[in-house]
């Protein structure tokens, strides 16, 4: 019956846990006090008792609904506590004063007042209730004519129980609040820990992205691809919808612009003109600048090393709701990274030129010290024969010619030896195959995976650019399969034909959605890099993946040397 009453009264609709406890107790106290009042003293007509019980129930429902709209400890809730206490005092008049079962119903406002921040209100409310209730018993229900102190002494147990219950509940409430505070602190600590873990995870993802972009740029020899890779990486790192890279070439004084995202032609043109003006006015010496173009706002960072300024990189920030300072720091990070890589490219180009010059000098010195000297001696001997052949006997002529023949044979041997030292093919080595096998053996041991590598064909049919590109694709694909695919087995097939080369890399990893790999964290840059490498070699890049099964990367490229040889033969 009581559960039915609670259900009909809507007690379970209350959102506050404290309110639910208090109001549930209110219905229980009404139910039990009503039973004892209906069956016990004081003697009254049952209809009168029933009317009192019904009226009390109505007041319970009304008071419960009123309390629902107020938070505990508010001024309005304190007023209702006082109002309810006064109402209970008046209800004691017709029901027997301190002898009334409804005297216990007064615990409802007292328990609610315990939840207030100030304990004084609770004790004042209890003191006032007991004092007035004792006064009612003394004035209206004192058939023996006892004095007030005697009335208090008669109901001392009741008063003591009220005091002890109030004290116990107050102590329990304090303990509960303390535990709740500790729980909130624990929850707050967990939230901070989750936020810290999230930031750590984001940092790791940025580090992995950094690794991938550095690996991607290591294979780029076209400046335009390098700058576009920076733009793509910045867009992934900052999640900005518009990223740009502005650079001015020294040789031709030509402005180059690389962007990702959508922006109106007018705004984009105004932005690029503003960047050009900044560069010309030497305002680019400031490391970070914010620009307002129409209703758009951009943050621009100079890309420079210790020795050179390369250009400017920036993002749109007017539609970014999070911390702009963080985006500025990320942009400065990308700027420093790009400056380091661009300077490294400059040093590598310079080193390569120096190595070529050094190798040319070495070959020239070697040929000068050996072959050239012998050729000079042969030329001198031939000239001697021409000048003196009329005066030379047949024996002398034969000896001189044999000497010239021996010198020519030695010169040819030394020249052949020099050519053999420069040619890996003459020595029977396959450097491309050897380097690839060495790399695969290393990652197999380091990551405890099995790799099945099948190499067919003549690597001499490939040019240096094709070898470099295929090697980088193998490194990128195997790295993705291990890091992201979590594979334990790799199958690599490289077949070099007379006209084309086919590379196939498959794994037994977890796979991914290859139809939308650009938004897949960790995959986008690597796959874009492999696709770009294949396109640079005039080939085709394909990827097929099935979730929880495998991923297959296929690359088909034409053989530059073989095709050039065929074209030359047809032309001849």
Coordinates of C-alpha atoms in Angstrom, one line a residue:
X1 CA 0.0 0.0 0.0
X2 CA 2.8 2.4 0.9
X3 CA 4.7 1.7 -2.3
X4 CA 1.5 2.4 -4.2
X5 CA 1.1 5.8 -2.4
X6 CA 4.7 6.7 -3.1
X7 CA 4.2 5.9 -6.8
X8 CA 1.0 7.9 -7.1
X9 CA 2.5 10.8 -5.2
X10 CA 5.3 11.2 -7.7
X11 CA 8.1 10.9 -5.1
X12 CA 10.3 9.1 -7.6
X13 CA 10.3 12.0 -10.0
X14 CA 12.4 14.1 -7.6
X15 CA 15.9 14.7 -9.1
X16 CA 17.7 15.5 -5.8
X17 CA 18.9 12.5 -3.8
X18 CA 18.5 14.4 -0.5
X19 CA 15.0 15.4 -1.4
X20 CA 14.1 11.8 -2.3
X21 CA 15.3 10.6 1.1
X22 CA 13.5 13.3 3.1
X23 CA 10.3 13.0 1.2
X24 CA 10.3 9.2 1.4
X25 CA 10.7 9.5 5.2
X26 CA 7.8 12.0 5.2
X27 CA 5.4 9.5 3.6
X28 CA 6.6 6.7 5.9
X29 CA 6.2 8.8 9.0
X30 CA 2.7 9.9 7.9
X31 CA 1.7 6.3 7.2
X32 CA 2.9 4.9 10.6
X33 CA 1.8 7.8 12.8
X34 CA -1.6 7.7 11.1
X35 CA -2.0 4.0 11.9
X36 CA -1.1 4.5 15.6
X37 CA -3.4 7.6 15.8
X38 CA -6.3 5.7 14.2
X39 CA -6.0 2.7 16.6
X40 CA -4.8 4.4 19.8
X41 CA -5.4 7.3 22.2
X42 CA -6.7 9.9 22.6
X43 CA -10.2 8.5 22.1
X44 CA -12.1 10.3 19.3
X45 CA -14.7 9.3 16.7
X46 CA -13.2 7.3 13.9
X47 CA -14.6 9.7 11.3
X48 CA -12.8 12.6 13.0
X49 CA -9.5 10.6 13.0
X50 CA -10.0 9.7 9.4
X51 CA -10.6 13.3 8.4
X52 CA -7.4 14.3 10.2
X53 CA -5.4 11.6 8.5
X54 CA -6.7 12.6 5.0
X55 CA -6.0 16.3 5.7
X56 CA -2.5 15.4 6.8
X57 CA -1.9 13.4 3.7
X58 CA -3.0 16.3 1.5
X59 CA -0.6 18.5 3.4
X60 CA 2.1 15.9 2.9
X61 CA 1.6 16.0 -0.9
X62 CA 1.4 19.8 -1.0
X63 CA 4.5 20.2 1.1
X64 CA 6.4 17.6 -0.9
X65 CA 5.6 19.4 -4.2
X66 CA 6.6 22.7 -2.7
X67 CA 10.0 21.4 -1.5
X68 CA 10.6 20.0 -5.0
X69 CA 11.0 23.4 -6.4
X70 CA 13.6 24.6 -3.9
X71 CA 17.2 23.7 -3.0
X72 CA 18.0 22.8 0.5
X73 CA 19.5 25.7 2.5
X74 CA 17.7 28.3 0.5
X75 CA 15.8 31.1 2.2
X76 CA 12.5 29.8 0.8
X77 CA 13.1 26.3 2.1
X78 CA 13.9 27.6 5.6
X79 CA 10.6 29.5 5.5
X80 CA 8.7 26.3 4.6
X81 CA 10.4 24.4 7.4
X82 CA 9.2 27.0 9.9
X83 CA 5.7 26.9 8.3
X84 CA 5.6 23.1 8.5
X85 CA 6.7 23.1 12.1
X86 CA 4.0 25.5 13.1
X87 CA 1.4 23.4 11.2
X88 CA 2.5 20.3 13.2
X89 CA 2.2 22.2 16.4
X90 CA -1.4 23.2 15.6
X91 CA -2.1 19.6 14.6
X92 CA -1.2 18.5 18.2
X93 CA -4.1 20.6 19.6
X94 CA -6.9 18.2 18.5
X95 CA -4.8 15.0 18.7
X96 CA -3.4 15.0 22.2
X97 CA -0.3 17.3 22.5
X98 CA 2.9 15.4 23.4
X99 CA 0.8 12.3 23.8
X100 CA -0.2 12.4 20.1
X101 CA 1.4 10.0 17.7
X102 CA 1.8 12.9 15.3
X103 CA 4.4 14.4 17.6
X104 CA 6.9 12.2 15.8
X105 CA 5.9 13.7 12.5
X106 CA 7.9 16.7 13.5
X107 CA 11.1 14.9 12.7
X108 CA 10.4 15.8 9.0
X109 CA 11.2 19.5 9.3
X110 CA 13.9 18.8 11.8
X111 CA 15.7 16.4 9.5
X112 CA 15.4 18.9 6.6
X113 CA 16.9 21.6 8.8
X114 CA 19.8 19.4 9.6
X115 CA 20.9 19.6 6.0
X116 CA 21.4 23.4 6.3
X117 CA 24.9 24.7 6.5
X118 CA 24.1 26.3 9.9
X119 CA 23.3 23.9 12.8
X120 CA 21.9 26.7 14.9
X121 CA 18.7 26.8 12.8
X122 CA 18.1 23.1 13.4
X123 CA 18.5 23.3 17.2
X124 CA 16.4 26.5 17.4
X125 CA 13.7 24.8 15.4
X126 CA 13.8 21.7 17.7
X127 CA 13.8 23.9 20.9
X128 CA 10.9 25.9 19.7
X129 CA 8.9 22.9 18.7
X130 CA 9.4 21.0 22.0
X131 CA 8.8 24.1 24.1
X132 CA 5.5 25.0 22.4
X133 CA 4.4 21.3 22.3
X134 CA 5.1 21.0 26.1
X135 CA 3.1 24.2 26.6
X136 CA 0.1 22.8 24.7
X137 CA 0.2 19.7 26.9
X138 CA 0.5 21.8 30.0
X139 CA -2.4 24.1 29.0
X140 CA -4.8 21.8 27.2
X141 CA -4.0 18.2 28.2
X142 CA -3.1 18.6 31.9
X143 CA -5.9 16.7 33.6
X144 CA -3.9 16.1 36.8
X145 CA -3.0 19.7 37.1
X146 CA 0.8 19.1 37.0
X147 CA 3.2 22.0 36.9
X148 CA 5.2 22.7 33.7
X149 CA 8.3 21.1 35.0
X150 CA 6.4 18.0 36.0
X151 CA 4.9 17.9 32.4
X152 CA 8.5 18.1 31.0
X153 CA 9.6 15.4 33.5
X154 CA 6.8 13.1 32.4
X155 CA 7.8 13.4 28.7
X156 CA 11.5 13.6 29.4
X157 CA 12.2 10.4 27.5
X158 CA 10.4 11.7 24.5
X159 CA 12.4 15.0 24.6
X160 CA 15.6 13.1 25.1
X161 CA 14.9 10.8 22.1
X162 CA 14.3 13.9 19.9
X163 CA 17.5 15.4 21.0
X164 CA 19.6 12.3 20.5
X165 CA 18.0 11.5 17.1
X166 CA 18.7 15.1 16.0
X167 CA 22.3 14.9 17.3
X168 CA 22.9 11.4 15.7
X169 CA 21.4 12.5 12.3
X170 CA 23.4 15.7 12.4
X171 CA 26.7 13.8 13.0
X172 CA 25.8 11.3 10.3
X173 CA 25.0 14.1 7.9
X174 CA 28.4 15.7 8.7
X175 CA 30.1 12.4 8.0
X176 CA 28.2 11.9 4.8
X177 CA 29.1 15.4 3.6
X178 CA 32.7 14.8 4.4
X179 CA 32.7 11.5 2.5
X180 CA 30.8 13.2 -0.3
X181 CA 33.5 16.0 -0.4
X182 CA 36.2 13.3 -0.5
X183 CA 34.4 11.6 -3.3
X184 CA 34.1 14.8 -5.2
X185 CA 37.8 15.4 -4.7
X186 CA 38.5 11.9 -6.0
X187 CA 36.2 12.5 -9.0
X188 CA 38.0 15.8 -9.7
X189 CA 41.3 14.0 -9.5
X190 CA 40.1 11.3 -11.9
X191 CA 38.9 14.0 -14.3
X192 CA 42.3 15.8 -14.1
X193 CA 44.0 12.4 -14.6
X194 CA 41.8 11.7 -17.6
X195 CA 42.5 15.1 -19.0
X196 CA 46.2 14.5 -18.4
X197 CA 46.0 11.1 -20.2
X198 CA 44.1 12.8 -23.0
X199 CA 46.8 15.4 -23.4
X200 CA 49.5 12.7 -23.2
X201 CA 47.6 10.7 -25.9
X202 CA 47.4 13.8 -28.1
X203 CA 51.1 14.5 -27.6
X204 CA 51.9 11.0 -28.6
X205 CA 49.7 11.3 -31.7
X206 CA 51.5 14.6 -32.5
X207 CA 54.9 12.9 -32.1
X208 CA 53.8 10.1 -34.4
X209 CA 52.5 12.6 -36.9
X210 CA 55.8 14.4 -36.6
X211 CA 57.7 11.2 -37.2
X212 CA 55.6 10.6 -40.3
X213 CA 55.9 14.0 -41.7
X214 CA 59.7 13.9 -41.3
X215 CA 59.8 10.5 -43.0
X216 CA 57.6 11.8 -45.7
X217 CA 59.7 14.9 -46.3
X218 CA 62.9 12.8 -46.3
X219 CA 61.8 11.4 -49.7
X220 CA 60.7 14.7 -51.3
X221 CA 63.0 16.4 -53.8
X222 CA 60.4 18.6 -55.3
X223 CA 60.1 21.9 -53.3
X224 CA 56.4 22.2 -54.1
X225 CA 55.7 18.8 -52.6
X226 CA 57.7 19.8 -49.5
X227 CA 55.7 22.9 -48.9
X228 CA 52.4 21.2 -49.6
X229 CA 53.3 18.5 -47.1
X230 CA 53.9 21.2 -44.5
X231 CA 50.5 22.6 -45.2
X232 CA 48.7 19.2 -44.9
X233 CA 50.6 18.4 -41.7
X234 CA 49.7 21.8 -40.1
X235 CA 46.0 21.2 -41.0
X236 CA 46.1 17.9 -39.2
X237 CA 47.9 19.2 -36.2
X238 CA 45.9 22.3 -35.6
X239 CA 42.6 21.0 -37.1
X240 CA 42.2 24.4 -38.8
X241 CA 39.9 24.7 -41.8
X242 CA 42.3 26.9 -43.7
X243 CA 46.1 26.7 -43.7
X244 CA 48.5 28.6 -46.0
X245 CA 52.3 28.6 -46.7
X246 CA 53.6 31.7 -48.5
X247 CA 57.2 31.8 -49.8
X248 CA 59.2 34.0 -52.1
X249 CA 61.9 32.3 -54.3
X250 CA 65.2 34.2 -54.4
X251 CA 66.2 33.2 -58.0
X252 CA 63.1 34.3 -59.9
X253 CA 61.5 36.6 -57.2
X254 CA 58.4 34.5 -57.6
X255 CA 55.7 34.1 -55.0
X256 CA 54.5 30.6 -54.2
X257 CA 51.3 29.9 -52.3
X258 CA 50.2 26.6 -50.8
X259 CA 46.9 26.3 -49.1
X260 CA 44.4 23.7 -47.8
X261 CA 40.8 24.4 -47.1
X262 CA 38.2 26.7 -48.7
X263 CA 38.3 30.5 -48.7
X264 CA 36.7 33.0 -51.0
X265 CA 38.8 34.2 -53.8
X266 CA 38.6 37.8 -52.7
X267 CA 39.6 37.1 -49.1
X268 CA 42.4 34.7 -50.2
X269 CA 43.8 37.3 -52.7
X270 CA 43.7 40.1 -50.0
X271 CA 45.5 37.8 -47.6
X272 CA 48.3 36.9 -50.0
X273 CA 48.7 40.6 -51.0
X274 CA 48.9 41.5 -47.3
X275 CA 51.6 38.8 -46.8
X276 CA 53.5 40.1 -49.7
X277 CA 53.4 43.6 -48.3
X278 CA 54.6 42.4 -44.9
X279 CA 57.5 40.7 -46.5
X280 CA 58.5 43.7 -48.5
X281 CA 58.2 46.1 -45.6
X282 CA 60.4 43.9 -43.4
X283 CA 57.6 43.5 -40.9
X284 CA 58.1 39.8 -41.2
X285 CA 60.9 40.0 -38.8
X286 CA 58.4 39.7 -36.0
X287 CA 58.0 36.0 -35.3
X288 CA 54.2 36.0 -34.9
X289 CA 51.6 38.4 -36.4
X290 CA 47.8 38.4 -36.3
X291 CA 46.0 39.7 -39.4
X292 CA 42.4 40.9 -39.9
X293 CA 41.1 40.4 -43.4
X294 CA 37.4 41.4 -43.6
X295 CA 35.6 39.3 -41.1
X296 CA 38.4 36.7 -41.0
X297 CA 41.3 36.6 -38.6
X298 CA 44.6 34.8 -39.2
X299 CA 47.7 34.1 -37.2
X300 CA 51.0 34.1 -39.2
X301 CA 54.4 32.8 -38.2
X302 CA 57.7 33.5 -39.9
X303 CA 59.6 30.4 -41.1
X304 CA 63.3 31.1 -40.6
X305 CA 66.5 29.5 -39.6
X306 CA 69.7 31.1 -38.2
X307 CA 70.9 31.8 -41.7
X308 CA 67.9 32.4 -43.8
X309 CA 64.2 33.4 -43.9
X310 CA 62.1 31.1 -46.1
X311 CA 58.5 32.4 -45.9
X312 CA 55.4 32.5 -43.7
X313 CA 53.0 29.9 -42.5
X314 CA 49.6 30.6 -40.9
X315 CA 46.1 29.4 -40.1
X316 CA 42.6 30.9 -39.8
X317 CA 41.7 31.5 -36.1
X318 CA 38.4 33.6 -36.1
X319 CA 36.3 30.4 -35.9
X320 CA 38.5 28.6 -33.3
X321 CA 36.8 28.4 -29.9
X322 CA 39.6 26.9 -27.9
X323 CA 42.8 28.6 -26.7
X324 CA 44.4 30.7 -29.5
X325 CA 47.7 30.7 -27.6
X326 CA 48.0 26.9 -28.0
X327 CA 47.4 27.2 -31.7
X328 CA 50.1 29.9 -31.9
X329 CA 52.5 27.5 -30.1
X330 CA 51.7 24.7 -32.4
X331 CA 52.2 27.0 -35.4
X332 CA 55.6 28.1 -34.1
X333 CA 56.5 24.4 -33.6
X334 CA 55.6 23.7 -37.3
X335 CA 57.6 26.8 -38.4
X336 CA 60.7 25.7 -36.5
X337 CA 60.3 22.1 -37.8
X338 CA 59.9 23.3 -41.4
X339 CA 62.9 25.7 -41.1
X340 CA 65.1 22.8 -39.8
X341 CA 64.0 20.5 -42.6
X342 CA 64.4 23.1 -45.3
X343 CA 67.9 24.0 -44.0
X344 CA 68.7 20.3 -44.0
X345 CA 67.6 20.0 -47.6
X346 CA 70.0 22.9 -48.4
X347 CA 72.9 21.2 -46.6
X348 CA 72.1 17.9 -48.3
X349 CA 72.1 19.5 -51.8
X350 CA 75.4 21.2 -51.0
X351 CA 76.9 18.0 -49.6
X352 CA 75.7 16.1 -52.7
X353 CA 77.3 18.6 -55.0
X354 CA 80.5 18.5 -53.0
X355 CA 80.5 14.7 -53.1
X356 CA 80.1 14.7 -56.8
X357 CA 82.9 17.3 -57.3
X358 CA 85.1 15.2 -55.0
X359 CA 84.3 12.0 -56.8
X360 CA 85.0 13.7 -60.1
X361 CA 88.4 15.0 -58.9
X362 CA 89.2 11.5 -57.5
X363 CA 88.5 9.8 -60.8
X364 CA 90.3 12.6 -62.7
X365 CA 93.4 12.2 -60.5
X366 CA 93.3 8.5 -60.7
X367 CA 93.1 8.5 -64.5
X368 CA 95.7 11.3 -64.7
X369 CA 98.2 9.4 -62.5
X370 CA 97.8 6.1 -64.4
X371 CA 96.0 6.0 -67.7
X372 CA 96.8 9.5 -68.9
X373 CA 100.5 9.0 -68.2
X374 CA 100.6 5.8 -70.2
X375 CA 98.6 7.3 -73.1
X376 CA 101.1 10.2 -73.1
X377 CA 104.0 7.7 -73.3
X378 CA 102.2 5.8 -76.1
X379 CA 101.7 9.1 -78.0
X380 CA 105.4 10.0 -77.5
X381 CA 106.5 6.6 -78.8
X382 CA 104.2 6.8 -81.8
X383 CA 105.6 10.2 -82.6
X384 CA 109.1 8.8 -82.3
X385 CA 108.3 6.0 -84.8
X386 CA 106.8 8.5 -87.2
X387 CA 109.9 10.7 -87.0
X388 CA 112.5 7.9 -87.2
X389 CA 110.9 5.0 -89.1
X390 CA 113.2 5.5 -92.2
X391 CA 116.3 5.1 -90.0
X392 CA 114.9 2.2 -88.0
X393 CA 115.5 -1.5 -88.8
X394 CA 112.7 -3.9 -88.9
X395 CA 113.7 -5.4 -85.5
X396 CA 113.8 -1.9 -84.0
X397 CA 110.4 -1.1 -85.5
X398 CA 108.9 -4.3 -84.1
X399 CA 110.3 -3.8 -80.6
X400 CA 109.0 -0.2 -80.6
X401 CA 105.5 -1.3 -81.7
X402 CA 105.5 -4.1 -79.1
X403 CA 106.3 -1.6 -76.4
X404 CA 103.5 0.6 -77.5
X405 CA 101.2 -2.4 -77.6
X406 CA 102.1 -3.4 -74.0
X407 CA 101.6 0.2 -72.8
X408 CA 98.1 0.2 -74.5
X409 CA 97.3 -3.2 -72.8
X410 CA 98.3 -1.9 -69.4
X411 CA 96.3 1.4 -69.9
X412 CA 93.2 -0.6 -70.9
X413 CA 93.6 -2.8 -67.8
X414 CA 93.9 0.2 -65.5
X415 CA 90.9 1.9 -67.1
X416 CA 88.9 -1.3 -66.9
X417 CA 89.9 -1.6 -63.2
X418 CA 88.7 1.9 -62.5
X419 CA 85.4 1.3 -64.3
X420 CA 84.9 -2.0 -62.3
X421 CA 85.4 -0.1 -59.0
X422 CA 82.8 2.4 -60.0
X423 CA 80.2 -0.1 -61.2
X424 CA 78.4 -2.3 -58.7
X425 CA 77.0 -4.3 -61.6
X426 CA 80.4 -5.3 -62.7
X427 CA 81.2 -6.5 -59.2
X428 CA 78.1 -8.6 -59.2
X429 CA 76.4 -6.7 -56.3
X430 CA 72.7 -5.8 -56.0
X431 CA 72.9 -2.8 -53.6
X432 CA 69.2 -2.0 -53.8
X433 CA 68.2 -5.6 -53.0
X434 CA 70.8 -5.8 -50.3
X435 CA 69.7 -2.6 -48.6
X436 CA 66.1 -3.6 -48.7
X437 CA 66.8 -7.1 -47.2
X438 CA 68.9 -5.5 -44.5
X439 CA 66.1 -3.1 -43.5
X440 CA 63.5 -5.8 -43.4
X441 CA 65.7 -8.1 -41.3
X442 CA 66.2 -5.3 -38.8
X443 CA 62.5 -4.4 -38.4
X444 CA 61.7 -8.2 -38.2
X445 CA 64.1 -8.6 -35.3
X446 CA 63.1 -5.4 -33.5
X447 CA 59.3 -6.0 -33.7
X448 CA 59.3 -9.8 -33.5
X449 CA 57.4 -10.3 -36.7
X450 CA 57.8 -12.6 -39.7
X451 CA 58.6 -11.1 -43.1
X452 CA 58.4 -13.0 -46.4
X453 CA 60.3 -11.0 -49.0
X454 CA 60.3 -12.2 -52.7
X455 CA 62.6 -10.3 -55.1
X456 CA 62.5 -11.0 -58.8
X457 CA 64.1 -9.3 -61.8
X458 CA 67.1 -7.1 -62.5
X459 CA 67.5 -4.0 -60.4
X460 CA 69.7 -2.4 -63.1
X461 CA 66.5 -1.8 -65.0
X462 CA 65.5 0.8 -62.4
X463 CA 66.8 4.3 -62.2
X464 CA 68.0 5.8 -58.9
X465 CA 64.8 7.7 -58.4
X466 CA 62.7 4.5 -58.8
X467 CA 64.9 2.7 -56.4
X468 CA 64.7 5.5 -53.8
X469 CA 60.9 5.7 -54.2
X470 CA 60.3 2.0 -54.0
X471 CA 62.5 1.7 -50.9
X472 CA 60.6 4.6 -49.2
X473 CA 57.3 3.0 -50.0
X474 CA 58.4 -0.3 -48.5
X475 CA 59.6 1.5 -45.3
X476 CA 56.3 3.5 -45.1
X477 CA 54.0 0.5 -45.7
X478 CA 55.8 -1.9 -43.3
X479 CA 55.9 0.9 -40.7
X480 CA 52.1 1.4 -40.9
X481 CA 51.5 -2.3 -40.8
X482 CA 53.5 -2.7 -37.6
X483 CA 52.5 0.5 -35.8
X484 CA 48.8 0.7 -36.7
X485 CA 47.9 -2.7 -38.1
X486 CA 49.5 -4.6 -35.2
X487 CA 50.5 -7.3 -37.7
X488 CA 52.6 -10.4 -37.0
X489 CA 53.3 -11.4 -40.6
X490 CA 54.2 -9.4 -43.7
X491 CA 54.4 -10.6 -47.3
X492 CA 56.4 -8.4 -49.7
X493 CA 56.6 -9.2 -53.4
X494 CA 58.8 -7.0 -55.7
X495 CA 58.9 -8.0 -59.4
X496 CA 61.0 -6.0 -61.8
X497 CA 60.0 -6.6 -65.4
X498 CA 61.4 -5.3 -68.6
X499 CA 58.9 -2.5 -68.9
X500 CA 57.3 -2.1 -65.4
X501 CA 57.8 -3.0 -61.7
X502 CA 55.1 -4.3 -59.4
X503 CA 55.3 -4.0 -55.6
X504 CA 52.8 -5.7 -53.3
X505 CA 52.8 -5.5 -49.5
X506 CA 50.2 -7.4 -47.5
X507 CA 49.8 -8.1 -43.8
X508 CA 47.6 -10.0 -41.3
X509 CA 46.9 -6.9 -39.2
X510 CA 43.6 -5.4 -38.0
X511 CA 43.0 -3.3 -41.1
X512 CA 41.0 -0.1 -41.4
X513 CA 38.5 1.8 -43.5
X514 CA 40.6 2.5 -46.6
X515 CA 37.8 4.4 -48.3
X516 CA 38.2 7.2 -45.8
X517 CA 41.8 6.9 -44.7
X518 CA 42.4 10.7 -44.8
X519 CA 40.6 11.2 -41.5
X520 CA 42.1 8.1 -39.9
X521 CA 44.6 9.2 -37.3
X522 CA 48.1 8.1 -38.0
X523 CA 47.4 6.7 -41.5
X524 CA 46.7 9.8 -43.6
X525 CA 50.2 11.3 -44.0
X526 CA 51.9 7.9 -44.6
X527 CA 49.4 6.9 -47.3
X528 CA 49.5 10.3 -48.9
X529 CA 53.3 10.1 -49.0
X530 CA 53.2 6.7 -50.7
X531 CA 50.7 7.9 -53.2
X532 CA 52.8 11.0 -54.0
X533 CA 55.9 8.8 -54.4
X534 CA 54.1 6.5 -56.8
X535 CA 52.8 9.5 -58.8
X536 CA 56.3 11.1 -59.0
X537 CA 57.5 7.8 -60.6
X538 CA 54.6 7.9 -63.1
X539 CA 53.0 4.9 -61.4
X540 CA 49.8 3.9 -59.7
X541 CA 49.2 3.4 -56.0
X542 CA 46.3 1.2 -54.7
X543 CA 45.3 0.1 -51.2
X544 CA 42.8 -2.5 -50.1
X545 CA 41.9 -3.2 -46.5
X546 CA 39.4 -5.3 -44.6
X547 CA 38.7 -4.7 -40.9
X548 CA 40.3 -7.3 -38.7
X549 CA 41.7 -9.2 -41.7
X550 CA 44.5 -7.5 -43.6
X551 CA 45.7 -4.6 -45.6
X552 CA 47.2 -4.8 -49.1
X553 CA 49.3 -2.0 -50.7
X554 CA 50.0 -2.3 -54.5
X555 CA 52.3 -0.1 -56.5
X556 CA 53.0 -0.4 -60.3
X557 CA 55.6 1.9 -61.9
X558 CA 57.2 2.0 -65.4
X559 CA 60.9 1.3 -65.6
X560 CA 62.6 4.5 -66.6
X561 CA 65.9 2.9 -67.9
X562 CA 64.2 0.1 -69.8
X563 CA 61.7 2.4 -71.5
X564 CA 64.5 4.9 -72.4
X565 CA 66.5 2.0 -73.9
X566 CA 63.5 0.9 -76.0
X567 CA 62.8 4.4 -77.2
X568 CA 66.5 4.9 -78.2
X569 CA 66.5 1.6 -80.1
X570 CA 63.4 2.5 -82.0
X571 CA 64.8 5.9 -82.8
X572 CA 68.0 4.3 -84.1

